[in-house]
Tab-separated table of C-alpha atoms in Angstrom:
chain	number	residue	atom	x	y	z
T	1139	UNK	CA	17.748	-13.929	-1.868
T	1140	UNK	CA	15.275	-11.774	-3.410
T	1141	UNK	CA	16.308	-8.548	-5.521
T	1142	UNK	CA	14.982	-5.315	-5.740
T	1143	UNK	CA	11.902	-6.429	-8.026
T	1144	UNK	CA	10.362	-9.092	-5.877
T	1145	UNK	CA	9.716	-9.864	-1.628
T	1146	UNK	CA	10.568	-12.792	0.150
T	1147	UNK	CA	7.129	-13.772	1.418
T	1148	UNK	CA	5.987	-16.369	3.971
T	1149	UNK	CA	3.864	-19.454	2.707
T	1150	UNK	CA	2.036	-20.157	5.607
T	1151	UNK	CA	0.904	-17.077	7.299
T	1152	UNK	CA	-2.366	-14.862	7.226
T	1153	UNK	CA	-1.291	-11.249	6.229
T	1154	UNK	CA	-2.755	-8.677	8.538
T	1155	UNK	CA	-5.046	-5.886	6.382
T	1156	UNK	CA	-4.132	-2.455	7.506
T	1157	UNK	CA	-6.330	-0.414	4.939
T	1158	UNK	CA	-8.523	-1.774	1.585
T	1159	UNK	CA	-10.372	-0.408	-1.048
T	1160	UNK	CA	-10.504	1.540	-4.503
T	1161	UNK	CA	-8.612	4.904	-4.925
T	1162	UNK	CA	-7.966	7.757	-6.694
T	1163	UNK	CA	-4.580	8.884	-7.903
T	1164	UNK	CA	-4.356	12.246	-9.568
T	1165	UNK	CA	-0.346	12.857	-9.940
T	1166	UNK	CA	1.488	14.211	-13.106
T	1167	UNK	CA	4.578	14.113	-12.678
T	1168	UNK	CA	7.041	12.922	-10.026
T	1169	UNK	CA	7.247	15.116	-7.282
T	1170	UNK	CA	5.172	13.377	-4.748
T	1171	UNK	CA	6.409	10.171	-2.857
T	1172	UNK	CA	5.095	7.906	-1.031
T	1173	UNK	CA	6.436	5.938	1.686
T	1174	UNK	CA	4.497	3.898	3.744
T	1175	UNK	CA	5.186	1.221	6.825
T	1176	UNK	CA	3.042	-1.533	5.009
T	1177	UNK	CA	3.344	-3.541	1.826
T	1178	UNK	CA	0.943	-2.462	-0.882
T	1179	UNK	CA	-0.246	-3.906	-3.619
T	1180	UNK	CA	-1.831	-2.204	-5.982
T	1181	UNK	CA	-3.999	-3.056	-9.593
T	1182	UNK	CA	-3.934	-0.065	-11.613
T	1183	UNK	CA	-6.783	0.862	-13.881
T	1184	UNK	CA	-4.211	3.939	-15.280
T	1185	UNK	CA	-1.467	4.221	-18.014
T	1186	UNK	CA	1.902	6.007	-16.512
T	1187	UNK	CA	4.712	5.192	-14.674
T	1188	UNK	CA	6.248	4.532	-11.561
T	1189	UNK	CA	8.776	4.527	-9.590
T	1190	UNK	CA	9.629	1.836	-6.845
T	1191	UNK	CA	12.726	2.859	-4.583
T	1192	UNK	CA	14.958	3.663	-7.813
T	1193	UNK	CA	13.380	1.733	-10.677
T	1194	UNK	CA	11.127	3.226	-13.045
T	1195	UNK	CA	8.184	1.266	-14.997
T	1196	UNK	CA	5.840	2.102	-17.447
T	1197	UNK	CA	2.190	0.900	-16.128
T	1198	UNK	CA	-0.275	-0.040	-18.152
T	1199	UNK	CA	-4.122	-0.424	-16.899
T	1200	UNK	CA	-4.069	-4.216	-15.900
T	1201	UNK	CA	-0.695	-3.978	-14.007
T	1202	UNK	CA	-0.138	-5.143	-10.821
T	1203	UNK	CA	2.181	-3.691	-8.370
T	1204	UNK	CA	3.714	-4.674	-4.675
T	1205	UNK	CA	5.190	-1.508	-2.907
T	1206	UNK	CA	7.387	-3.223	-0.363
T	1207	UNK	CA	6.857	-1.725	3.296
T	1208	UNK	CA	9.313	1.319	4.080
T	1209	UNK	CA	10.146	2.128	0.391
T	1210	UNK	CA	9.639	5.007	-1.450
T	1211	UNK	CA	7.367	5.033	-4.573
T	1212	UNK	CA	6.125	7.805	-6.937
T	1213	UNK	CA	3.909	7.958	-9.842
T	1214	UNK	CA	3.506	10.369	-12.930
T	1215	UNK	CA	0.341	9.981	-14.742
T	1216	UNK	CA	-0.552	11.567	-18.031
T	1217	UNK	CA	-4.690	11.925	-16.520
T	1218	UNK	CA	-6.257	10.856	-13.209
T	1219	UNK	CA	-7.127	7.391	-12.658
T	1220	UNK	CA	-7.937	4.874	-9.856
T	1221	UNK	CA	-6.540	1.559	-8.501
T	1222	UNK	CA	-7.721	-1.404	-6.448
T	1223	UNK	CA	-5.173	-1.471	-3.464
T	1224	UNK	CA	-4.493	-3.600	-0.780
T	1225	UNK	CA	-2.219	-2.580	2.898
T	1226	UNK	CA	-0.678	-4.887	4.697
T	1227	UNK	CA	1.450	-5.432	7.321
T	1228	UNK	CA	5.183	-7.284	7.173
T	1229	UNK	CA	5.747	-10.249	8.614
T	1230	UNK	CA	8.785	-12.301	10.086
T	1231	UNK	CA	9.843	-14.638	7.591
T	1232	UNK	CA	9.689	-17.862	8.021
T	1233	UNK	CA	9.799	-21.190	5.621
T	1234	UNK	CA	8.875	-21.734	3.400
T	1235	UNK	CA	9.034	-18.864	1.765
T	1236	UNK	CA	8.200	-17.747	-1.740
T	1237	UNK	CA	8.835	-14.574	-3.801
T	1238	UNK	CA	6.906	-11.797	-4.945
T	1239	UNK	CA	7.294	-10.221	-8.011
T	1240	UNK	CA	6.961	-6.011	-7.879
T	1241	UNK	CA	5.447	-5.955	-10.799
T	1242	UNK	CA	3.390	-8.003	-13.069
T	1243	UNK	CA	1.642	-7.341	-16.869
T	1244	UNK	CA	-1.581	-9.165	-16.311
T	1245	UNK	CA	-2.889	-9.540	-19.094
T	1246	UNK	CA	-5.829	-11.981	-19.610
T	1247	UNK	CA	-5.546	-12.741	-15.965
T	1248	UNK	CA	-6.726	-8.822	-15.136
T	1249	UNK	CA	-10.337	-9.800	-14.583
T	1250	UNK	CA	-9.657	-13.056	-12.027
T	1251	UNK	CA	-7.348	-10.686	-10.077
T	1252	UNK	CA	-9.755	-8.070	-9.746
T	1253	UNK	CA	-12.420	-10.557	-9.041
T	1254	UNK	CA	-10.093	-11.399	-6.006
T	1255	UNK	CA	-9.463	-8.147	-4.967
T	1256	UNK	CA	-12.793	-7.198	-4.377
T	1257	UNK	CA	-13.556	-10.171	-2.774
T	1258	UNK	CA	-10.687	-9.631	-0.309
T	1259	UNK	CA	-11.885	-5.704	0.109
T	1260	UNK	CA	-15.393	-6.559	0.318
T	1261	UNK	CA	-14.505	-9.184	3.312
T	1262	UNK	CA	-12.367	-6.551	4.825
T	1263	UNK	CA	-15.131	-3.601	4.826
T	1264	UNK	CA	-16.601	-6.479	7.527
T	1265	UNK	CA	-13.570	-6.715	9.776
T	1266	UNK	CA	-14.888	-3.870	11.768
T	1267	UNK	CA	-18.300	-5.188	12.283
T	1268	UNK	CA	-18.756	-6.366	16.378
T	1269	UNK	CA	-17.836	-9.409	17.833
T	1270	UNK	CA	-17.118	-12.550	15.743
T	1271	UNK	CA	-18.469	-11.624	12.973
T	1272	UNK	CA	-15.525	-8.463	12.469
T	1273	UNK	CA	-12.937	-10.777	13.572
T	1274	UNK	CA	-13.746	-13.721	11.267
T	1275	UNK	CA	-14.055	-11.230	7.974
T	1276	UNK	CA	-10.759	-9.655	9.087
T	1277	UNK	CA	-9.427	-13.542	8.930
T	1278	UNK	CA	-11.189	-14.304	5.641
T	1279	UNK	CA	-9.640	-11.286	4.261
T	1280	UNK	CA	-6.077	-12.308	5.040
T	1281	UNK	CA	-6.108	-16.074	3.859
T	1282	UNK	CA	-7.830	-14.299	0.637
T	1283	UNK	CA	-4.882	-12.037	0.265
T	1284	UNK	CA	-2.613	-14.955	0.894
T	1285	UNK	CA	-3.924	-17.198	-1.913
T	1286	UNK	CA	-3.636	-14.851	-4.013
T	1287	UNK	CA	-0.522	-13.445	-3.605
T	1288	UNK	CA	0.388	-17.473	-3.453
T	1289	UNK	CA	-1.057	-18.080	-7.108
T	1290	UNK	CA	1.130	-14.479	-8.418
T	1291	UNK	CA	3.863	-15.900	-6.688
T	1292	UNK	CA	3.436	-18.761	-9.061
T	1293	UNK	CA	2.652	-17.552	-11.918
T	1294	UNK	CA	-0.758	-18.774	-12.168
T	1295	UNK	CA	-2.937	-15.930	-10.810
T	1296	UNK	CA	-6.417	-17.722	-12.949
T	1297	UNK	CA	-3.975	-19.233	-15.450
T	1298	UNK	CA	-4.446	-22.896	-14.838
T	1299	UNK	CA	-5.713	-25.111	-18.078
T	1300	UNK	CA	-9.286	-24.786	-16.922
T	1301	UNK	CA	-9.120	-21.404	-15.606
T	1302	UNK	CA	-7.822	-19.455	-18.693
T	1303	UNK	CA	-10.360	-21.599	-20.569
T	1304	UNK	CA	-13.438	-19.759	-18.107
T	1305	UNK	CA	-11.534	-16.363	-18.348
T	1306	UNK	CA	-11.434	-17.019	-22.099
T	1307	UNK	CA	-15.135	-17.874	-22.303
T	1308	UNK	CA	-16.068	-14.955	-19.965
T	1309	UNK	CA	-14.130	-12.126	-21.590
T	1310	UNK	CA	-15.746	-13.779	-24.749
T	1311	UNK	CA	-19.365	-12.978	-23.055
T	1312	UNK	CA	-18.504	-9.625	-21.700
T	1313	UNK	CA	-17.123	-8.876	-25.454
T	1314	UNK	CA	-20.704	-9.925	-27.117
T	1315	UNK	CA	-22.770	-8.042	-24.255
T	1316	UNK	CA	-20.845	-5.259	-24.696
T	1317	UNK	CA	-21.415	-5.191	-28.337
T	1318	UNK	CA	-24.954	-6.212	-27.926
T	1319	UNK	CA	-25.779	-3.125	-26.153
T	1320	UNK	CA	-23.926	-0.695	-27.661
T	1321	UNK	CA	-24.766	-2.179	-31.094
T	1322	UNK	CA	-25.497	1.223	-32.330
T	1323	UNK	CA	-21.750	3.231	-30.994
T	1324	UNK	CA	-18.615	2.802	-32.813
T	1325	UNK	CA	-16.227	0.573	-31.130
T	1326	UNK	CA	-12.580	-0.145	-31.337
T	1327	UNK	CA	-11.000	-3.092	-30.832
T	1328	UNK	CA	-8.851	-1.127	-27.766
T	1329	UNK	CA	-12.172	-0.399	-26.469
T	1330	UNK	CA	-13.604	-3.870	-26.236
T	1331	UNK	CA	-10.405	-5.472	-24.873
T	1332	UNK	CA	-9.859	-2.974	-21.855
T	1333	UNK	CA	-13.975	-3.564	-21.003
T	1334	UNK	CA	-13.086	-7.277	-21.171
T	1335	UNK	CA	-10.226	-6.886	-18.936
T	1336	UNK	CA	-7.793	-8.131	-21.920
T	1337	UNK	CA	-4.764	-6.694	-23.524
């Protein structure tokens, strides 16, 4: 059985996407909850905290975050910020079945998670086009959600031998760009690993 910090989850389902896209969040201290009927997950692009039903967490830009469906969360934030963030509805569970962690420090594996989330939200910005064309990005959408909340599940969201070797080499590109075309600005070392998408 699950505890408080993770979600039984189904293997072999296709979530259903209620709601997708990149938000703001401009909350300083505590005194607003949320509670909403889906799961949410949520990449945060802010430093803060949170609170998910009665735990609190420091966050950290990079952090990734599953709201489970009917409990409450809160956030205090020392400045506005904005978050990738997935809805989705619960599901029956069935076997297998896998679990989710609440929260996860991303690290190096920020970037592929993004990458992922944007893919799902891009395919889901389709789901209400007409016809078969809404229905099949609404289904793309939901087995892209499921991989990836598969791969967090294990561990490996982009962490496999030869994927943390291309995240590696990538961050290592966006580094030197980044360098190359700010050549003349000072730049910190904090600076260059949050525009990589490293800690």
């Amino acid at each position: 059985m699950a505890d408080s910090m993770t979600l039984m989850w189904p293997c072999c389902v296709t979530p259903r996407i209620v709601r997708a896209g990149r938000y703001p969040l401009d909350v300083k201290d505590f005194r607003r909850s949320y509670m909403s009927p889906t799961h949410a997950l949520h990449l945060h692009e802010y430093a803060g905290r949170i609170r998910l039903g009665k735990r609190e967490l420091a966050l950290q830009p990079g952090d990734l975050t599953l709201s489970r469906a009917e409990q409450i969360s809160s956030y205090a934030l020392p400045k506005p910020g904005w978050h990738l963030c997935i809805h989705f509805e619960p599901l029956r569970l069935t076997r297998p079945a896998t679990a989710l962690p609440c929260h996860i420090a991303l690290g190096p594996r920020r970037s592929y998670v993004a990458q992922q989330l944007q893919r799902v939200i891009a395919l889901f910005s389709q789901a209400d086009s007409p016809g078969a064309r809404g229905k099949t990005a609404a289904a793309a959408a939901g087995a892209g959600l499921q991989a990836l909340l598969l791969e967090v599940a294990m561990g490996d969201a982009g962490a496999d031998g030869a994927g943390r070797r291309r995240l590696a080499s990538d961050a290592v590109h966006r580094v030197a760009q980044i360098i190359h075309d700010r050549y003349p600005q000072p730049l910190t070392v904090d600076q260059l690993a949050d525009a990589a998408g490293l800690s």
